[in-house]
Tab-separated table of C-alpha atoms and ligand atoms in Angstrom:
chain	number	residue	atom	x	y	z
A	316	UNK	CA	52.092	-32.426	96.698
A	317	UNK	CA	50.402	-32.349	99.948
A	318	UNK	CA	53.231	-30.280	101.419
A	319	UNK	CA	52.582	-27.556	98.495
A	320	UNK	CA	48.857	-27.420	99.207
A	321	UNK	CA	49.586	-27.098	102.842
A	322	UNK	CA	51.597	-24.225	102.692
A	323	UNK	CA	48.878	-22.238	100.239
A	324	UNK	CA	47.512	-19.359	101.808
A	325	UNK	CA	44.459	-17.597	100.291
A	326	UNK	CA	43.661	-14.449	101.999
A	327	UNK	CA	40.985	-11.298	100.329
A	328	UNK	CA	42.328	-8.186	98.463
A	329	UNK	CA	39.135	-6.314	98.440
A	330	UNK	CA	35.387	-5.861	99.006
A	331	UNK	CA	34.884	-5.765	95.496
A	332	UNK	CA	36.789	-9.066	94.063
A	333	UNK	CA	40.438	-11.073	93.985
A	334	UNK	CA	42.610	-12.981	96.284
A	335	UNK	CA	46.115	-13.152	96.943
A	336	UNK	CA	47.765	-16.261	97.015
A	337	UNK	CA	51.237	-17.106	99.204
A	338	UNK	CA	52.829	-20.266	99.716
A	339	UNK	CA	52.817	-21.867	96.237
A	340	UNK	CA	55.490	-21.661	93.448
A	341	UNK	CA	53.594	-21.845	89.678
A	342	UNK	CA	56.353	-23.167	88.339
A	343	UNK	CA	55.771	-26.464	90.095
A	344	UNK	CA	52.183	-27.398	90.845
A	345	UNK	CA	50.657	-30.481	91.342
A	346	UNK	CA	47.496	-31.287	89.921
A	347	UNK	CA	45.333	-30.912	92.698
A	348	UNK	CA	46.852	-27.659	93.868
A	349	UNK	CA	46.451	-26.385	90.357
A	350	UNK	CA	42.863	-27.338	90.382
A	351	UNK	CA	42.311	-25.928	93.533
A	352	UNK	CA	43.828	-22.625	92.273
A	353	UNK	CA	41.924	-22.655	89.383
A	354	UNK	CA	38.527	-22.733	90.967
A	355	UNK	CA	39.220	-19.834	93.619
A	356	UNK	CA	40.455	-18.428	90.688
A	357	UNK	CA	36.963	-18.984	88.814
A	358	UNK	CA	35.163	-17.380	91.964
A	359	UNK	CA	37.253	-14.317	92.878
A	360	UNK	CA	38.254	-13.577	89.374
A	361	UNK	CA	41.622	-11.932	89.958
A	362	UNK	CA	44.532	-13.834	92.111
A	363	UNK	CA	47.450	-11.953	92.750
A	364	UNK	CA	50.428	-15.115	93.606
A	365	UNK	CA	53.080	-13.441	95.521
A	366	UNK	CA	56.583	-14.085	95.255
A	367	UNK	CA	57.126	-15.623	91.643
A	368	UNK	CA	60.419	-16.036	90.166
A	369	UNK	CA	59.405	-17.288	86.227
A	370	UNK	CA	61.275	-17.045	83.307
A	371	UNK	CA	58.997	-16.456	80.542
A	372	UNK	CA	59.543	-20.019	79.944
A	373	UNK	CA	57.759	-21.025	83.274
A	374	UNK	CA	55.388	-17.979	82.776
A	375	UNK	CA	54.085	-19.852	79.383
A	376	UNK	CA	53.903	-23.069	80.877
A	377	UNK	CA	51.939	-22.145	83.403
A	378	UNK	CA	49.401	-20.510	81.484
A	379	UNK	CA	49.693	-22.992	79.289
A	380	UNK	CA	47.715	-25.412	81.955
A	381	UNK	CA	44.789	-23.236	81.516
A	382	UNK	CA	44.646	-23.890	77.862
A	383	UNK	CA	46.106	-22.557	74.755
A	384	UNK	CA	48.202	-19.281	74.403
A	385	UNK	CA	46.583	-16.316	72.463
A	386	UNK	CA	48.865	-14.399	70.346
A	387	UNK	CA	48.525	-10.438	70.321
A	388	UNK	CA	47.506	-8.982	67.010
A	389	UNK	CA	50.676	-6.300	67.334
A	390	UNK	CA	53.858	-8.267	66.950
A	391	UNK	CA	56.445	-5.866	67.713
A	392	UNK	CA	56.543	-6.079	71.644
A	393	UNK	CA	56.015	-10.068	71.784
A	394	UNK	CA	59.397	-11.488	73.460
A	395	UNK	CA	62.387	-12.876	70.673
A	396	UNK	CA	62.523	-16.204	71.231
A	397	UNK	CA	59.365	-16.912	73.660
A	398	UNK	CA	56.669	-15.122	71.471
A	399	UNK	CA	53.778	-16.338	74.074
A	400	UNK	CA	55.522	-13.279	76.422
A	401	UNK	CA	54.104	-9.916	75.598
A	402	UNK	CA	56.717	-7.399	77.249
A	403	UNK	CA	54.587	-4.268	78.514
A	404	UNK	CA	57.548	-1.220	79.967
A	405	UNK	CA	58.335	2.080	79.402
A	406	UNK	CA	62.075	0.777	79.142
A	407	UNK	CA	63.407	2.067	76.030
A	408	UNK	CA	66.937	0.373	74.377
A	409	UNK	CA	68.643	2.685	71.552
A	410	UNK	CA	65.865	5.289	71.634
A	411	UNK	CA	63.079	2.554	70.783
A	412	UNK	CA	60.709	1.170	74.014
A	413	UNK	CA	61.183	-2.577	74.339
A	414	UNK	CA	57.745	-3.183	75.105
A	415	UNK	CA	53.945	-1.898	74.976
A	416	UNK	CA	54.820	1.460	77.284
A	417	UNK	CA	50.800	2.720	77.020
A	418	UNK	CA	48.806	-0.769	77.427
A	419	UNK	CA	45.577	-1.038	79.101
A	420	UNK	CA	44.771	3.023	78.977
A	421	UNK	CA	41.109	2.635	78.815
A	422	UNK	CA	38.802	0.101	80.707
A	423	UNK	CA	38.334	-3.194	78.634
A	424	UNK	CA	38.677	-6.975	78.314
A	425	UNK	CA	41.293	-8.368	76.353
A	426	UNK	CA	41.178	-9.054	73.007
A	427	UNK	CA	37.208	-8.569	72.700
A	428	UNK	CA	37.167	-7.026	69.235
A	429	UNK	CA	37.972	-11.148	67.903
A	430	UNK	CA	35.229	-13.531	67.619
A	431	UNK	CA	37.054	-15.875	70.595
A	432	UNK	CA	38.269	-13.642	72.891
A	433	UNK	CA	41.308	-14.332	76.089
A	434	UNK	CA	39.690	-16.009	79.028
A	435	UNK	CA	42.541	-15.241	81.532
A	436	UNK	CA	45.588	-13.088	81.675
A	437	UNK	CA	48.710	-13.092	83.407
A	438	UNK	CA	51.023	-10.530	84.150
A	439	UNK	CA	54.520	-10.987	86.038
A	440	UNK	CA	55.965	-8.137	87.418
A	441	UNK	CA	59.171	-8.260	86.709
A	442	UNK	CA	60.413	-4.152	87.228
A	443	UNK	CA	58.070	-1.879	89.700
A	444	UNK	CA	57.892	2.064	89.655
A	445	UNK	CA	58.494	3.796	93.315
A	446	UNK	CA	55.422	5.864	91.735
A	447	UNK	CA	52.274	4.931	89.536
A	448	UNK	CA	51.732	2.202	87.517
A	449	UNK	CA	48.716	1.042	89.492
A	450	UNK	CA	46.090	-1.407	87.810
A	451	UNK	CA	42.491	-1.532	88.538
A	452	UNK	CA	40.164	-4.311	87.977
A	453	UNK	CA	36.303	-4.141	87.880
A	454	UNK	CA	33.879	-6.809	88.857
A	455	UNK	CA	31.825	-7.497	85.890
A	456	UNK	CA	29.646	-9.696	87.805
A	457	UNK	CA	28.572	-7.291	90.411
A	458	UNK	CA	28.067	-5.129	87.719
A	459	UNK	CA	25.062	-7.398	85.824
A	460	UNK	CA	23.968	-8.435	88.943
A	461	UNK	CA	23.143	-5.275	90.360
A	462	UNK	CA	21.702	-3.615	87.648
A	463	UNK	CA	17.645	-3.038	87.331
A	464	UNK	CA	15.345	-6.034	86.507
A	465	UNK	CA	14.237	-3.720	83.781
A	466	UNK	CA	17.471	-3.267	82.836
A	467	UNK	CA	18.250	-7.128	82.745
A	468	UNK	CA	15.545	-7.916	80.875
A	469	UNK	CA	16.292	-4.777	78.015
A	470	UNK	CA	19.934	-6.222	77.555
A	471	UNK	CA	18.422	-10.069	77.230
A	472	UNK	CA	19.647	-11.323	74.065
A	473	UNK	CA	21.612	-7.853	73.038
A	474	UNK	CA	24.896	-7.898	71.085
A	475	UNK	CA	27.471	-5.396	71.504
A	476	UNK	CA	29.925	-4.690	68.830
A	477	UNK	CA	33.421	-4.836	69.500
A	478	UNK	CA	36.730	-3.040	67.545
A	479	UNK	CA	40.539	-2.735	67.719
A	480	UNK	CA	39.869	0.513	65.928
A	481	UNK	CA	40.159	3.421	67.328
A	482	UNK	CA	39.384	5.333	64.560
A	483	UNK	CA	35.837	3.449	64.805
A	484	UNK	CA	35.026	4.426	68.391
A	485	UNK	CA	33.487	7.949	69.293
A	486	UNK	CA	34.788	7.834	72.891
A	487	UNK	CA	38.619	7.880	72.423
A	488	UNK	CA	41.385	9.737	70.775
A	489	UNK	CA	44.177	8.302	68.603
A	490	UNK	CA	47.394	8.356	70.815
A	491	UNK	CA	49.846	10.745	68.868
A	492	UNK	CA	52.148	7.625	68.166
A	493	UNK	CA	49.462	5.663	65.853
A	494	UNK	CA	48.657	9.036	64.314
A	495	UNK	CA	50.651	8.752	60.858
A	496	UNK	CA	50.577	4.874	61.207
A	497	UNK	CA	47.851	3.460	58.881
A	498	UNK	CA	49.306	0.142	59.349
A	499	UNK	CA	48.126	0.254	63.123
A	500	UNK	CA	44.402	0.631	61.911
A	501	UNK	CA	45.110	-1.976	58.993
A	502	UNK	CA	45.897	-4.824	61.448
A	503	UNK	CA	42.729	-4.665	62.727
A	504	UNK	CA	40.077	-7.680	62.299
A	505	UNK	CA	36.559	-7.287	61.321
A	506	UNK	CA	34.285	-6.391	64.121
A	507	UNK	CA	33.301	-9.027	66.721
A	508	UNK	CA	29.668	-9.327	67.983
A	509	UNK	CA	28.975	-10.584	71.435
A	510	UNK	CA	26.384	-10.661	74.164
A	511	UNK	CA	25.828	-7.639	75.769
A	512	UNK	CA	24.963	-9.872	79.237
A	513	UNK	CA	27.310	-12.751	78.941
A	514	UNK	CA	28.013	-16.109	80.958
A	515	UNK	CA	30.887	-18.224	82.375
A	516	UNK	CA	31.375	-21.068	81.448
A	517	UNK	CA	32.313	-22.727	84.484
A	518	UNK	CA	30.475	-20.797	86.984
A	519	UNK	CA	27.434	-20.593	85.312
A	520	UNK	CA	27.365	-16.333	86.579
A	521	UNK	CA	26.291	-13.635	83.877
A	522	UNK	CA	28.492	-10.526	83.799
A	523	UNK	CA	28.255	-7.108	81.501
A	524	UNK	CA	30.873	-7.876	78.858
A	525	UNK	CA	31.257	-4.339	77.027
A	526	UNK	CA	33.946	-2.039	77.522
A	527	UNK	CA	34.631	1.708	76.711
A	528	UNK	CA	38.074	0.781	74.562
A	529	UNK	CA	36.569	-1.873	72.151
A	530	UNK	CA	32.319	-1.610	72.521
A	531	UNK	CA	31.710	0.752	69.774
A	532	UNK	CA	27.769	0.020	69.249
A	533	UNK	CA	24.952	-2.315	69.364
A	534	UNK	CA	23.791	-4.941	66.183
A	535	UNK	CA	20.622	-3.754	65.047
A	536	UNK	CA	20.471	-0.880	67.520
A	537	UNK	CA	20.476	2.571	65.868
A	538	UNK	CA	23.344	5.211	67.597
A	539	UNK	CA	20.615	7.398	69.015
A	540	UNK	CA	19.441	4.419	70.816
A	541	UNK	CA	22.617	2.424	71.559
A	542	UNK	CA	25.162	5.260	72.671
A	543	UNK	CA	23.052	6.196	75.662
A	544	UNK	CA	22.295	3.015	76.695
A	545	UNK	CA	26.305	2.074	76.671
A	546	UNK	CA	27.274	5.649	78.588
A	547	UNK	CA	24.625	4.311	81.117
A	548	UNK	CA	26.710	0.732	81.724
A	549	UNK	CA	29.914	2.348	81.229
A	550	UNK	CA	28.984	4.820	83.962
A	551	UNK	CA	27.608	1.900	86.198
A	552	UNK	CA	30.826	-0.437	85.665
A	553	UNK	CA	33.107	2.396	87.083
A	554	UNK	CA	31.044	2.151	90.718
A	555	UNK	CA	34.177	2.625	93.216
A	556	UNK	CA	32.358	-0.645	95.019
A	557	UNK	CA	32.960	-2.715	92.041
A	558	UNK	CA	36.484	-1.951	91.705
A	559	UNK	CA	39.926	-2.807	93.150
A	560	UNK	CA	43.423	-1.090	93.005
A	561	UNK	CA	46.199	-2.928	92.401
A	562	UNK	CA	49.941	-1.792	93.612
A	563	UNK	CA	52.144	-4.142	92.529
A	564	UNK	CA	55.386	-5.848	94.070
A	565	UNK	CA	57.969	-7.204	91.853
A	566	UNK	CA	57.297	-11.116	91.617
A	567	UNK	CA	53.666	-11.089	91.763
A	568	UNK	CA	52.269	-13.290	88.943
A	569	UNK	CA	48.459	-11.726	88.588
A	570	UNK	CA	46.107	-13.189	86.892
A	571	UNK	CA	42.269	-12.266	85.665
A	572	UNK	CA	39.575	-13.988	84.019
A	573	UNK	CA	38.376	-11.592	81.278
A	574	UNK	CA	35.081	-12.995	80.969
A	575	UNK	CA	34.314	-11.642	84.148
A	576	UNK	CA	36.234	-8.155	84.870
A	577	UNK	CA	37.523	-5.373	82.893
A	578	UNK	CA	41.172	-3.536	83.557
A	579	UNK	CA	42.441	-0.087	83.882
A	580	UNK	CA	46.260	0.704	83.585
A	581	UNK	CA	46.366	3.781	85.234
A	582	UNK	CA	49.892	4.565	84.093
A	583	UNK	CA	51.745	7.725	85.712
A	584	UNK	CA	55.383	6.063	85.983
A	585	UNK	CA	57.445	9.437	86.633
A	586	UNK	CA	60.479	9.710	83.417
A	587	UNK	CA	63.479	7.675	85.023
A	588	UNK	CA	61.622	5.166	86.979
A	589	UNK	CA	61.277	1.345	85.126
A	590	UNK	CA	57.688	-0.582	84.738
A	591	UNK	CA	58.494	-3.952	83.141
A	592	UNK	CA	55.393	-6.685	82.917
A	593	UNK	CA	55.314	-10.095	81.167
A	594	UNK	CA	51.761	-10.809	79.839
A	595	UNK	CA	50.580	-14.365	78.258
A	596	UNK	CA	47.143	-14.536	77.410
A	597	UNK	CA	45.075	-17.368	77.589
A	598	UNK	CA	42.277	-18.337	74.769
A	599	UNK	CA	38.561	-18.230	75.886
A	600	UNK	CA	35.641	-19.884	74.705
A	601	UNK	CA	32.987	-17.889	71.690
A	602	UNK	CA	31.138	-15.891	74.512
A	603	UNK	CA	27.374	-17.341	74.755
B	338	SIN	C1	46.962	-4.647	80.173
B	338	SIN	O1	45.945	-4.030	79.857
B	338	SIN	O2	47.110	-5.834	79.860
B	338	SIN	C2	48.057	-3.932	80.931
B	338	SIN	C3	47.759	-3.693	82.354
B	338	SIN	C4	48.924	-3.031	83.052
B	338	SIN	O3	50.025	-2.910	82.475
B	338	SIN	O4	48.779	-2.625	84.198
């Protein structure tokens, strides 16, 4: 294995957080390069590995090593026969898309609005635009650490209340194609309550963990009260410092730690040109 961790190269992607990784293949890792991995991973909270040719197969096992696989709630765009794959494209085959063509529209963490939410993500890019399709990634950490001490202290112990329903959240529209779907808004589980100011488990860091797509309000904080307090973070966690742009290449495997960042598809694939992504989705811890 030494020859594997040899050849790793780690070099920056931005002021604001992630790596990218070259030199390694995920589908075979030895221990100790996987460890290693895993803790840059823990302290730059995106890695971007270059040059990954998975089948979902090798996609699950691999995220598989970081601990169970966390089924989406919508089952229609999970992969036949490897179900841990969630397809994300604006590919359509007879006249219906073959994945999740609108994912990620609005800043958020995945899969907040459940009581355990994902602790990392990974998307393979498997088909790339020429245009758009960009990601964006904020650092969650910067963002508690360089708020107010005042401001620290107010969110101390505060829990933010998190939905899938966007029927339940003043700050965004329904997209036209859930409009005359009430099953869309039935599959979605009871609110989830978590700290406002929460911390990692392995690096011991607090970060903001709210988001504009599932934060809808604050336990035992009255709207007049709560709503301007969460335009306030929301309009701190978009600081251009705290944020980097991803353009992607097809075989990067990119991975996030959602206790720690929030994500932005910014969409914009021109009609005609193919975006095809393979997510799996780790399981987290119950945020403390
Ligand atoms: C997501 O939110 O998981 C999708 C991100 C993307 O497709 O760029």
């Amino acid at each position: 294995m030494a020859t594997i961790m040899d050849s790793m190269t780690v070099k920056p992607l931005s002021d604001a957080l992630g790596v990218e990784v070259s030199g390694v293949n995920a589908a075979d890792l030895g221990e100790a390069t996987f460890k290693e991995l895993r803790e840059i991973f823990h302290e730059n909270l995106v890695v971007v590995v270059k040059d990954q040719d998975l089948s979902p197969a090798e996609q699950t096992e691999f995220a598989q090593r970081f601990g169970e696989i966390q089924y989406h709630i919508s089952p229609e765009y999970l992969m036949d026969g490897q179900p841990e794959v969630m397809i994300l494209s604006n590919e359509k085959e007879d006249g219906k898309f073959i994945g999740l063509p609108d994912g990620g529209s609005e800043w958020h963490s995945d899969h907040s609005y459940v009581d355990q939410p994902t602790g990392y993500t990974m998307l393979h890019a498997i088909k790339v635009p020429k245009d758009g399709g960009d990601t964006e990634w904020t650092n969650m950490v910067k963002a508690y650490e360089t708020l107010s001490d005042e401001m620290k202290e107010r969110l101390e112990g505060v829990i933010g209340i998190h939905s899938f329903n966007r029927l339940k959240n003043q700050r965004l529209t329904v997209p036209v194609r859930h409009m005359n779907d009430p099953d869309y808004y039935k599959r979605s589980p009871p609110d989830a309550f978590h700290p406002i100011a929460r911390t990692h488990p392995h690096t011991g860091k607090k970060a903001l963990y709210i988001s504009p797509r599932f934060t809808i309000g604050i336990k035992d904080m009255d709207d007049t009260e709560a709503q301007p307090l969460l335009d306030k973070l929301f309009a701190h966690i978009k600081n251009r410092d705290f944020i980097y742009r991803h353009r992607w290449t097809e075989g990067d495997l990119l991975m996030w730690d959602n206790r720690t960042t929030l994500h932005l598809a910014l969409l914009g694939v021109p009609e005609g040109q193919a975006r095809r992504m393979h997510r799996t989705t780790v399981l987290g811890e119950i945020p403390f």
